[in-house]
Coordinates of C-alpha atoms in Angstrom, one line a residue:
Chain J
M1 CA 0.0 0.1 0.0
E2 CA 1.2 3.4 -0.9
Q3 CA 1.5 5.9 2.1
F4 CA 0.9 9.6 2.0
S5 CA 4.1 11.6 1.5
V6 CA 3.9 13.8 4.4
E7 CA 6.4 16.3 3.1
L8 CA 4.6 16.8 -0.2
V9 CA 1.3 17.1 1.5
D10 CA 2.6 19.7 3.9
W11 CA 4.3 21.6 1.2
S12 CA 1.2 21.4 -1.0
R13 CA -0.9 22.8 1.9
A14 CA 1.6 25.4 2.8
Q15 CA 1.5 26.6 -0.8
F16 CA -2.2 26.7 -0.8
A17 CA -2.4 28.6 2.5
L18 CA 0.2 31.0 1.3
T19 CA -1.7 31.9 -1.9
A20 CA -5.0 31.9 -0.3
I21 CA -3.8 34.3 2.6
Y22 CA -2.2 36.6 0.2
H23 CA -5.3 36.4 -2.1
W24 CA -7.3 37.4 1.0
F25 CA -5.4 40.7 1.6
F26 CA -7.0 42.1 -1.6
V27 CA -10.4 40.5 -1.6
P28 CA -12.2 41.9 1.4
L29 CA -11.2 45.4 0.8
T30 CA -12.5 45.2 -2.8
L31 CA -15.9 43.8 -1.4
G32 CA -16.2 46.3 1.3
L33 CA -14.9 49.5 -0.3
S34 CA -17.1 48.8 -3.5
F35 CA -20.2 49.4 -1.4
I36 CA -18.9 52.4 0.4
V37 CA -18.0 53.9 -2.9
A38 CA -21.5 53.1 -4.3
F39 CA -23.2 54.8 -1.1
M40 CA -21.1 58.0 -1.6
H41 CA -21.8 58.0 -5.4
S42 CA -25.6 57.6 -4.5
I43 CA -25.4 60.7 -2.2
Y44 CA -23.6 62.6 -4.9
Y45 CA -26.3 61.7 -7.5
K46 CA -29.0 62.7 -5.0
T47 CA -27.5 65.9 -3.8
G48 CA -25.3 67.0 -6.9
D49 CA -22.9 68.3 -4.1
E50 CA -19.4 68.4 -5.3
K51 CA -17.8 67.5 -2.0
W52 CA -19.5 64.0 -2.3
K53 CA -18.2 63.9 -5.9
N54 CA -14.7 64.4 -4.5
M55 CA -15.2 61.9 -1.8
T56 CA -16.6 59.3 -4.3
K57 CA -13.7 60.0 -6.6
F58 CA -10.9 59.6 -3.9
W59 CA -12.3 56.4 -2.4
M60 CA -12.9 54.9 -5.9
K61 CA -9.3 55.7 -6.7
L62 CA -8.2 53.6 -3.7
F63 CA -10.7 50.9 -4.6
G64 CA -9.3 50.7 -8.2
I65 CA -5.7 50.5 -6.9
N66 CA -6.7 47.4 -4.7
F67 CA -8.8 45.9 -7.5
A68 CA -6.0 46.2 -10.1
I69 CA -3.3 44.7 -7.9
G70 CA -5.6 42.0 -6.4
V71 CA -7.3 41.0 -9.6
A72 CA -6.7 37.4 -10.8
T73 CA -4.5 36.4 -7.8
G74 CA -7.3 33.9 -7.0
I75 CA -6.7 32.1 -10.4
I76 CA -3.4 30.8 -8.9
L77 CA -5.4 28.8 -6.5
E78 CA -7.1 27.0 -9.6
F79 CA -3.6 26.4 -11.1
E80 CA -2.8 24.6 -7.7
F81 CA -5.9 22.5 -8.0
G82 CA -4.9 21.1 -11.3
T83 CA -1.5 20.6 -10.5
N84 CA -1.0 19.9 -6.8
W85 CA -4.4 18.6 -6.0
S86 CA -5.4 16.6 -9.0
N87 CA -7.1 13.6 -7.3
Y88 CA -9.3 16.2 -5.4
S89 CA -9.9 18.3 -8.7
W90 CA -11.1 15.2 -10.5
I91 CA -13.4 14.0 -7.5
V92 CA -15.0 17.5 -7.2
G93 CA -14.8 18.6 -10.8
D94 CA -18.6 18.5 -11.6
I95 CA -19.6 20.3 -8.3
F96 CA -16.9 23.0 -8.7
G97 CA -17.7 23.3 -12.4
A98 CA -21.3 24.9 -12.1
P99 CA -20.7 27.5 -9.3
L100 CA -17.2 28.6 -10.7
A101 CA -18.7 28.8 -14.4
I102 CA -21.5 31.1 -13.1
E103 CA -18.9 33.1 -11.3
G104 CA -16.9 33.4 -14.4
I105 CA -19.6 34.2 -16.8
V106 CA -22.1 36.3 -14.8
A107 CA -20.3 37.9 -11.9
F108 CA -16.9 38.7 -13.4
F109 CA -18.4 39.8 -16.5
L110 CA -20.7 42.2 -14.6
E111 CA -17.9 43.5 -12.6
S112 CA -15.3 44.0 -15.3
T113 CA -17.8 45.6 -17.7
F114 CA -19.2 48.0 -15.3
I115 CA -15.9 48.9 -13.7
A116 CA -14.8 50.6 -17.0
V117 CA -17.9 52.7 -16.9
M118 CA -17.4 53.5 -13.1
F119 CA -14.0 54.9 -13.8
F120 CA -14.2 56.3 -17.2
G121 CA -17.7 57.5 -17.0
W122 CA -17.3 60.9 -15.2
G123 CA -19.1 63.4 -17.6
R124 CA -19.2 60.7 -20.4
V125 CA -22.4 58.8 -19.4
S126 CA -25.6 59.9 -17.7
K127 CA -25.1 60.5 -13.9
K128 CA -27.7 57.9 -13.2
F129 CA -26.1 55.2 -15.3
H130 CA -22.8 56.1 -13.8
M131 CA -24.2 55.7 -10.3
M132 CA -25.8 52.5 -11.2
S133 CA -22.5 51.1 -12.7
S134 CA -20.9 51.7 -9.2
W135 CA -23.6 49.5 -7.5
L136 CA -23.2 47.0 -10.3
V137 CA -19.6 46.6 -9.6
A138 CA -20.4 46.2 -5.9
F139 CA -22.8 43.4 -6.6
G140 CA -20.8 41.8 -9.3
S141 CA -17.8 41.7 -6.8
N142 CA -20.0 40.2 -4.1
L143 CA -21.6 37.8 -6.4
S144 CA -18.2 36.4 -7.4
A145 CA -17.5 35.9 -3.8
L146 CA -20.9 34.0 -3.4
W147 CA -19.9 31.2 -5.9
I148 CA -16.4 30.7 -4.5
L149 CA -17.8 30.4 -1.2
V150 CA -20.5 28.1 -2.3
A151 CA -17.7 25.8 -3.7
N152 CA -15.8 26.1 -0.4
A153 CA -18.9 25.3 1.7
W154 CA -19.5 22.2 -0.2
M155 CA -16.2 20.8 0.9
Q156 CA -17.0 21.4 4.5
N157 CA -20.6 20.0 4.0
P158 CA -20.8 17.9 0.9
V159 CA -24.5 17.8 0.2
G160 CA -26.5 17.6 -3.0
T161 CA -24.2 15.4 -4.7
K162 CA -23.5 11.7 -5.3
F163 CA -20.3 9.8 -5.8
N164 CA -20.2 7.9 -9.1
M165 CA -18.1 4.7 -8.7
D166 CA -17.5 4.4 -12.3
T167 CA -16.1 7.8 -12.9
A168 CA -14.7 8.5 -9.4
R169 CA -16.4 11.8 -9.6
N170 CA -19.0 13.5 -7.5
E171 CA -22.1 14.5 -9.5
M172 CA -24.6 17.2 -8.6
I173 CA -28.0 15.8 -7.9
S174 CA -29.4 19.0 -6.6
F175 CA -28.0 22.4 -7.5
F176 CA -30.1 24.1 -4.8
D177 CA -28.9 21.8 -2.1
V178 CA -25.3 22.7 -3.0
A179 CA -26.0 26.5 -3.4
L180 CA -28.3 27.1 -0.5
S181 CA -26.9 24.7 2.1
S182 CA -26.9 26.1 5.6
T183 CA -23.0 26.0 5.4
A184 CA -23.0 28.1 2.1
I185 CA -25.5 30.7 3.5
F186 CA -23.6 31.2 6.8
K187 CA -20.2 31.1 5.2
F188 CA -21.2 33.8 2.4
T189 CA -23.0 36.1 4.8
H190 CA -20.2 35.8 7.5
T191 CA -17.4 36.3 5.0
I192 CA -18.9 39.3 3.2
S193 CA -20.0 41.0 6.4
Q194 CA -16.5 40.8 7.7
A195 CA -15.3 42.1 4.4
Y196 CA -17.6 45.1 4.8
V197 CA -15.9 45.7 8.2
I198 CA -12.6 45.7 6.4
G199 CA -13.7 48.3 3.8
S200 CA -15.2 50.4 6.7
L201 CA -11.8 50.1 8.8
F202 CA -9.8 51.1 5.8
V203 CA -11.9 54.3 5.3
I204 CA -11.7 55.1 9.0
A205 CA -8.0 54.5 9.2
V206 CA -7.1 56.8 6.3
S207 CA -9.7 59.5 7.6
A208 CA -8.4 59.2 11.2
W209 CA -4.9 59.7 9.8
Y210 CA -6.0 62.9 8.2
L211 CA -7.7 64.1 11.4
L212 CA -4.4 63.5 13.3
K213 CA -2.5 65.3 10.4
K214 CA -5.2 68.1 10.5
R215 CA -5.8 67.7 6.8
H216 CA -9.0 67.5 4.8
L217 CA -11.1 67.6 8.1
L218 CA -14.5 68.0 6.6
F219 CA -13.8 65.1 4.1
A220 CA -12.4 62.8 6.9
K221 CA -15.4 63.5 9.3
Q222 CA -17.9 62.7 6.7
S223 CA -15.9 59.6 5.5
I224 CA -15.8 58.3 9.1
L225 CA -19.6 59.0 9.5
I226 CA -20.4 57.0 6.5
A227 CA -17.9 54.1 7.3
S228 CA -18.9 53.9 11.0
V229 CA -22.6 53.5 10.2
F230 CA -21.8 50.8 7.5
G231 CA -19.1 49.2 9.8
L232 CA -21.4 49.2 12.8
V233 CA -24.2 47.3 10.9
S234 CA -21.6 44.9 9.4
A235 CA -19.8 44.2 12.4
V236 CA -23.1 43.3 14.2
C237 CA -23.9 41.1 11.2
V238 CA -20.6 39.4 11.6
A239 CA -21.5 38.6 15.1
F240 CA -24.9 37.2 14.2
T241 CA -23.6 35.2 11.2
G242 CA -20.5 33.9 13.2
D243 CA -22.9 32.5 15.9
S244 CA -25.1 30.9 13.0
S245 CA -21.8 29.5 11.6
A246 CA -20.8 28.0 15.0
Y247 CA -24.1 26.3 15.2
D248 CA -23.8 24.9 11.8
V249 CA -20.2 23.8 12.5
A250 CA -21.4 21.9 15.7
Q251 CA -23.9 19.9 13.5
K252 CA -21.6 19.3 10.5
Q253 CA -18.0 19.4 11.9
P254 CA -18.0 18.6 15.5
M255 CA -14.2 18.1 15.6
K256 CA -13.8 21.5 14.4
L257 CA -16.0 22.9 17.0
A258 CA -14.1 21.0 19.8
A259 CA -10.8 22.4 18.4
M260 CA -12.3 26.0 18.3
E261 CA -13.2 25.7 21.9
G262 CA -10.2 23.6 23.0
L263 CA -12.8 21.0 24.3
Y264 CA -11.4 17.5 25.0
D265 CA -14.1 15.8 27.0
G266 CA -17.6 16.4 26.0
E267 CA -20.1 17.7 28.4
Q268 CA -23.6 18.9 29.1
N269 CA -23.9 22.5 30.0
A270 CA -20.5 23.0 28.4
D271 CA -18.7 26.3 29.2
L272 CA -17.4 28.8 26.6
Y273 CA -13.9 29.6 27.2
A274 CA -14.0 33.5 27.0
F275 CA -10.4 34.4 27.8
G276 CA -7.4 32.3 28.8
F277 CA -4.7 30.0 27.9
L278 CA -4.6 26.2 26.8
N279 CA -1.9 23.9 28.2
N280 CA -0.9 20.7 26.6
R281 CA -3.2 18.3 28.6
K282 CA -5.7 16.3 26.5
D283 CA -8.6 16.7 28.9
N284 CA -10.7 19.5 30.2
S285 CA -8.0 20.6 32.8
N286 CA -6.4 22.2 29.7
F287 CA -7.7 25.6 30.2
K288 CA -6.9 28.3 32.6
G289 CA -8.9 31.6 32.4
I290 CA -12.5 33.0 32.3
R291 CA -15.5 30.7 31.4
I292 CA -19.1 31.7 30.6
P293 CA -21.2 28.9 32.1
S294 CA -23.4 26.7 29.6
M295 CA -22.5 29.1 26.8
L296 CA -21.0 26.6 24.4
S297 CA -24.0 24.4 24.8
I298 CA -26.2 27.4 24.0
M299 CA -24.0 28.4 21.0
A300 CA -23.8 24.8 19.6
Y301 CA -27.5 23.5 20.2
R302 CA -29.5 26.5 21.4
D303 CA -30.0 24.6 24.6
P304 CA -27.9 25.1 27.9
N305 CA -28.4 21.5 28.8
A306 CA -27.2 20.1 25.6
F307 CA -24.2 17.8 25.3
V308 CA -21.2 19.2 23.2
A309 CA -18.9 16.6 22.0
G310 CA -15.2 17.0 22.7
V311 CA -12.1 15.7 20.9
N312 CA -11.9 12.6 23.0
D313 CA -15.6 11.7 22.5
I314 CA -15.1 11.9 18.6
L315 CA -11.8 9.8 18.9
N316 CA -13.0 7.1 21.4
G317 CA -16.9 7.3 20.7
N318 CA -19.7 8.0 23.0
E319 CA -22.4 5.4 22.9
A320 CA -24.8 7.5 25.0
Q321 CA -24.5 10.4 22.5
G322 CA -24.6 8.1 19.4
I323 CA -21.1 9.0 18.5
L324 CA -19.0 6.3 16.7
P325 CA -15.4 5.7 17.7
T326 CA -13.0 7.0 15.0
E327 CA -11.5 3.4 14.7
T328 CA -14.9 2.0 13.8
R329 CA -15.3 4.7 11.1
M330 CA -11.8 3.9 10.0
E331 CA -12.9 0.3 9.5
K332 CA -16.0 1.2 7.7
G333 CA -13.9 3.5 5.4
R334 CA -11.7 0.6 4.7
I335 CA -14.7 -1.4 3.7
A336 CA -16.0 1.3 1.3
I337 CA -12.5 1.7 -0.5
Q338 CA -12.2 -2.2 -0.7
A339 CA -15.8 -2.1 -2.2
L340 CA -14.8 0.5 -4.7
A341 CA -11.8 -1.6 -5.7
D342 CA -14.0 -4.9 -5.9
Y343 CA -16.8 -3.1 -7.8
T344 CA -14.3 -1.9 -10.5
L345 CA -12.8 -5.4 -10.9
A346 CA -16.4 -6.9 -11.1
K347 CA -17.3 -4.3 -13.6
K348 CA -14.2 -5.1 -15.9
A349 CA -15.1 -8.8 -15.5
G350 CA -18.6 -8.2 -16.5
D351 CA -20.0 -9.8 -13.2
K352 CA -23.2 -7.5 -12.7
E353 CA -24.3 -9.4 -9.6
L354 CA -21.1 -8.9 -7.6
A355 CA -20.7 -5.4 -8.9
Q356 CA -24.3 -4.7 -7.4
Q357 CA -23.4 -6.2 -4.2
K358 CA -20.3 -4.0 -4.0
Y359 CA -22.2 -1.0 -4.9
I360 CA -24.6 -1.5 -1.9
E361 CA -21.6 -2.2 0.4
F362 CA -20.0 1.0 -0.9
E363 CA -23.2 3.1 -0.5
E364 CA -23.7 1.7 3.1
N365 CA -20.1 3.0 4.1
Y366 CA -19.6 5.9 1.9
A367 CA -20.3 8.3 4.8
H368 CA -17.0 7.0 6.4
F369 CA -15.1 6.8 3.1
G370 CA -12.3 9.3 4.0
Y371 CA -11.5 7.7 7.3
G372 CA -10.2 4.5 5.5
F373 CA -7.1 6.4 4.5
F374 CA -5.9 6.9 8.1
Q375 CA -3.5 4.6 9.9
D376 CA -4.0 6.2 13.4
K377 CA -7.1 7.8 14.8
E378 CA -5.2 10.8 16.1
E379 CA -4.7 11.9 12.5
V380 CA -8.4 13.1 12.4
V381 CA -7.6 15.9 15.0
P382 CA -6.7 19.3 13.7
H383 CA -4.1 21.5 15.4
V384 CA -6.1 22.3 18.5
K385 CA -4.1 25.3 19.9
L386 CA -3.8 27.1 16.5
T387 CA -7.4 26.8 15.9
F388 CA -8.4 27.6 19.5
Y389 CA -6.3 30.8 19.5
S390 CA -7.3 31.9 16.0
F391 CA -10.9 31.6 17.0
H392 CA -10.7 33.5 20.2
I393 CA -8.5 36.3 19.0
M394 CA -10.8 36.7 15.9
V395 CA -13.9 36.9 18.2
G396 CA -12.1 39.4 20.5
F397 CA -11.3 41.6 17.5
G398 CA -14.8 41.2 16.3
L399 CA -16.3 42.6 19.6
F400 CA -13.6 45.3 19.7
F401 CA -14.7 46.5 16.2
I402 CA -18.4 46.8 17.2
A403 CA -17.3 49.1 20.2
L404 CA -15.0 51.1 18.0
F405 CA -17.6 51.8 15.1
A406 CA -20.2 52.6 17.9
W407 CA -17.9 55.1 19.5
L408 CA -16.8 56.6 16.3
L409 CA -20.6 57.0 15.2
Y410 CA -21.4 58.6 18.5
A411 CA -18.4 60.9 18.4
S412 CA -19.1 61.8 14.7
M413 CA -22.6 62.7 15.6
K414 CA -21.5 64.9 18.5
N415 CA -18.7 66.3 16.4
K416 CA -16.2 65.1 19.1
L417 CA -13.8 63.2 16.9
E418 CA -10.8 65.3 17.1
K419 CA -10.9 65.6 20.9
H420 CA -9.9 61.9 21.4
K421 CA -6.6 61.6 19.6
W422 CA -5.9 58.2 21.2
V423 CA -9.1 56.8 19.5
L424 CA -8.0 58.3 16.1
R425 CA -4.6 56.5 16.5
L426 CA -6.3 53.3 17.6
S427 CA -8.6 53.7 14.5
V428 CA -5.4 53.8 12.2
W429 CA -4.2 50.7 13.8
S430 CA -7.5 49.1 13.7
L431 CA -7.1 48.4 10.0
L432 CA -4.1 46.0 10.7
F433 CA -6.3 44.3 13.5
G434 CA -9.1 44.0 10.9
Y435 CA -6.7 42.2 8.4
I436 CA -5.4 40.0 11.3
A437 CA -9.0 38.9 12.3
S438 CA -9.9 38.3 8.9
E439 CA -7.1 36.0 8.1
L440 CA -7.6 34.3 11.6
G441 CA -11.1 33.6 10.3
W442 CA -9.6 31.9 7.3
L443 CA -7.4 29.8 9.6
V444 CA -10.3 28.9 11.8
A445 CA -12.2 27.7 8.8
E446 CA -9.4 25.8 7.1
I447 CA -7.2 24.6 9.8
G448 CA -10.0 23.5 11.9
R449 CA -11.3 21.2 9.2
Q450 CA -8.1 19.4 8.7
P451 CA -7.4 16.8 7.9
W452 CA -10.1 17.0 5.2
T453 CA -10.3 18.5 1.8
I454 CA -13.8 17.3 1.5
Q455 CA -15.3 16.5 5.1
D456 CA -15.3 12.8 6.0
I457 CA -14.8 11.9 2.3
L458 CA -11.4 12.9 1.2
P459 CA -8.4 13.6 3.3
V460 CA -5.6 16.0 2.3
G461 CA -3.2 13.1 1.8
A462 CA -5.4 11.3 -0.6
A463 CA -6.1 14.4 -2.7
T464 CA -2.7 15.4 -3.6
S465 CA -0.9 14.7 -7.0
H466 CA 2.3 12.5 -7.4
L467 CA 4.8 15.4 -7.6
S468 CA 8.2 15.9 -6.4
V469 CA 8.5 17.8 -3.2
G470 CA 11.2 20.0 -5.1
N471 CA 8.5 21.2 -7.5
V472 CA 6.0 22.3 -4.9
Q473 CA 8.9 24.2 -3.0
T474 CA 10.0 26.1 -6.1
T475 CA 6.7 27.3 -6.8
F476 CA 6.0 28.0 -3.2
F477 CA 9.0 30.4 -3.2
L478 CA 8.0 31.9 -6.6
F479 CA 4.5 32.8 -5.1
L480 CA 6.1 34.2 -2.1
A481 CA 8.3 36.6 -4.3
L482 CA 5.4 37.5 -6.6
F483 CA 2.8 38.2 -4.0
T484 CA 5.1 40.0 -1.8
V485 CA 6.2 42.3 -4.7
L486 CA 2.4 42.9 -5.5
L487 CA 1.7 43.6 -2.0
I488 CA 4.6 46.1 -1.6
A489 CA 3.5 47.6 -4.9
E490 CA -0.1 48.1 -3.7
I491 CA 1.0 49.6 -0.3
K492 CA 3.5 52.0 -2.1
I493 CA 0.9 53.2 -4.6
M494 CA -1.8 53.4 -2.0
V495 CA 0.2 55.3 0.5
F496 CA 1.4 57.7 -2.1
Q497 CA -2.3 58.4 -3.2
I498 CA -3.4 58.8 0.4
R499 CA -0.5 61.3 1.2
K500 CA -1.6 63.3 -1.9
G501 CA -5.2 63.4 -0.5
P502 CA -8.6 63.8 -2.0
E503 CA -8.5 67.2 -3.7
K504 CA -5.5 66.6 -5.9
G505 CA -6.0 63.2 -7.4
G506 CA -8.4 62.2 -10.0
S507 CA -10.2 58.9 -10.1
H508 CA -9.4 57.8 -13.6
V509 CA -7.8 54.4 -13.7
Chain D
M1 CA -47.5 41.1 -54.3
P2 CA -46.9 44.8 -54.3
R3 CA -48.0 44.9 -50.7
E4 CA -45.4 42.2 -49.9
D5 CA -42.7 44.2 -51.7
S6 CA -43.4 47.2 -49.7
D7 CA -43.4 45.2 -46.4
M8 CA -40.1 43.9 -47.5
G9 CA -38.9 47.3 -48.0
I10 CA -39.9 48.5 -44.7
V11 CA -38.2 45.5 -43.1
A12 CA -35.0 46.2 -45.2
G13 CA -35.1 49.9 -44.1
K14 CA -35.5 48.9 -40.5
K15 CA -32.6 46.5 -40.9
R16 CA -30.2 49.0 -42.4
K17 CA -31.5 51.5 -39.5
T18 CA -30.7 48.8 -36.9
N19 CA -27.2 48.0 -38.5
K20 CA -26.5 51.8 -38.6
S21 CA -27.5 52.3 -35.0
E22 CA -25.6 49.1 -33.9
K23 CA -22.5 50.5 -35.7
E24 CA -22.7 53.8 -34.0
M25 CA -23.1 52.1 -30.6
I26 CA -20.0 50.0 -31.2
K27 CA -18.3 53.3 -32.3
K28 CA -19.5 55.2 -29.2
I29 CA -18.3 52.3 -26.8
A30 CA -15.0 52.3 -28.6
S31 CA -14.4 55.9 -28.4
F32 CA -15.5 55.6 -24.7
Y33 CA -12.7 53.2 -23.9
R34 CA -10.3 55.1 -26.3
N35 CA -10.7 58.3 -24.5
G36 CA -10.8 56.7 -21.1
F37 CA -7.2 55.1 -21.6
K38 CA -6.0 58.2 -23.4
N39 CA -6.9 60.6 -20.5
M40 CA -5.7 58.2 -17.8
P41 CA -3.2 59.7 -15.3
S42 CA 0.3 58.3 -14.8
W43 CA -0.5 56.3 -11.8
G44 CA -3.5 54.6 -13.8
K45 CA -1.1 53.7 -16.4
K46 CA 1.4 52.3 -13.8
L47 CA -1.5 50.1 -12.5
W48 CA -2.3 48.8 -16.0
L49 CA 1.4 47.9 -16.6
I50 CA 1.3 46.1 -13.2
I51 CA -1.7 44.3 -14.3
L52 CA -0.2 43.2 -17.6
I53 CA 3.1 42.1 -16.1
K54 CA 1.2 40.2 -13.5
L55 CA -0.9 38.4 -16.1
F56 CA 2.0 37.7 -18.2
I57 CA 3.9 36.1 -15.2
M58 CA 0.9 34.1 -14.2
F59 CA -0.3 32.7 -17.6
A60 CA 2.8 32.7 -19.8
V61 CA 5.3 31.7 -17.1
L62 CA 3.7 30.0 -14.1
K63 CA 0.7 28.3 -15.8
I64 CA 2.8 27.0 -18.8
F65 CA 6.2 26.1 -17.0
F66 CA 5.2 25.3 -13.4
F67 CA 1.4 24.5 -13.3
P68 CA 0.5 22.2 -16.1
D69 CA -2.7 20.3 -15.4
F70 CA -1.4 16.8 -13.9
L71 CA -4.1 14.6 -15.4
N72 CA -4.2 16.2 -18.7
T73 CA -0.5 15.9 -19.2
K74 CA -0.6 12.2 -18.4
F75 CA -3.8 11.1 -20.0
D76 CA -5.8 11.7 -23.0
T77 CA -9.3 10.4 -22.1
D78 CA -11.7 10.8 -19.2
E79 CA -11.7 7.1 -18.7
Q80 CA -7.9 6.9 -18.2
K81 CA -8.1 9.8 -15.7
S82 CA -10.9 8.2 -13.7
D83 CA -9.0 4.8 -13.8
Y84 CA -5.9 6.6 -12.4
V85 CA -7.7 8.6 -9.7
K86 CA -9.5 5.3 -8.6
E87 CA -6.2 3.4 -8.5
Q88 CA -4.8 6.3 -6.5
L89 CA -7.6 6.2 -3.9
I90 CA -7.7 2.4 -3.6
N91 CA -3.9 2.2 -3.2
K92 CA -3.6 5.1 -0.8
K93 CA -5.6 3.4 1.9

């Protein structure tokens, strides 16, 4: 039997993580800032006031810089699917095909067509059409995100599909089950609302810097007002959709939830670890800090008395709670894999009866298919500390953003913004916190679901291509160089334009 | 018959008009883009340069030399690809 090459798998994962994390530096700002620009453009359309025109033009220019540098960086992930993750690509091909085709044809077309009108349209198209094009760019960008996230959600919760034993591919049996699964809905709403938070933090950080430098005061105050309203609504949505996501994770990916909370021994009235540290013990004495009684049970099952499974329950099983031991699932997984092998041989030999028997055996055990690839039950546990800290720091930042937006809104309305310089300084730094929280969110979602590429069906080790480690290492460093250059270029151009300020710059890309 | 002729004349006239307005529309769109690019400030041109270099590196260098589609380079038919992936799954257990 062939074993996974751990080094190859790790480098392939590292490369994917690197490209996804870099790609994610550009995406949330595009999603969030596009709506803020559209709001400002609408106010200009309604009032005809030149100051709103200047404001729209300035933020549109910064949106354009981010869009231009970030555009197509996600395509590299698709290159990696075909080269590094060929087994995975083949197995999911039909499922990813539909959402990604819609993304390519409808959303990207919408976005790229109207972005030209948005930038070139000043004085050349009607004001109404121009303003509408800003909205269509915003909707187009967000629609692109929808289909990508639908594809990602399917990997975390593979519904609406059936594995074809003849072709070794998943086939879609219900587009709506794939597109409208609870995981897809919560993932999309949570991800885009946090992107709006990033867009708001960006506008606030730049404007707070102007206030600290005593430049463009009216412009900065009005920008902060708009961004704090949008940011506050978005940050509250992040909290609610995050809660819904956690509820969904509890049902679909209990191991991820256990890792997020560092919960080893499942319990009723499970506490939520609010603030504290994990030690290396693999039981519930692993946490020192502040707990919120029964909160985890409420979060996971909307019931303070509900039982929440821990890592040990999932590994060793818990008969009372109907949780199968991982070793039993590994045995069932091996039966499913063997049934696939026997089915293939029976088909080739023309033995229809045996093929049918093996088909039934496969179907009965398919829910455990991925477990058959493991040698040791511990392999199904993700990196608990990394998931735990990523989750808790992300939530902490999320709550901080709600407070920050609320305070900025209050101070804007009372015209007190300039009086509290430390809050303005904190606002400038908050953009960095926003990016950290956003990337940590990605880590929770993706590290927390390890070792799976497709939950319970395909572990990362079985998803990779037969490549040399050297190949993957070379491209890892190539990407590191390319993306770093792009990021530096973006920051330099952006900083230059921010220093120049709103009045002097045009918006013409 | 004369009526049919006149109907055909109207249809042909309408078609000519439509072709003319389509051409004008295309001209307008082309000049919209031409003027847009022509009046672009230097930082906008710099951005376009970055986009083009990036796309060249991604598609003409990385995709071709470093990221060939693994299964497409090894196999010609879908049947061969599915046999290979199945073999991989069965033997990796």
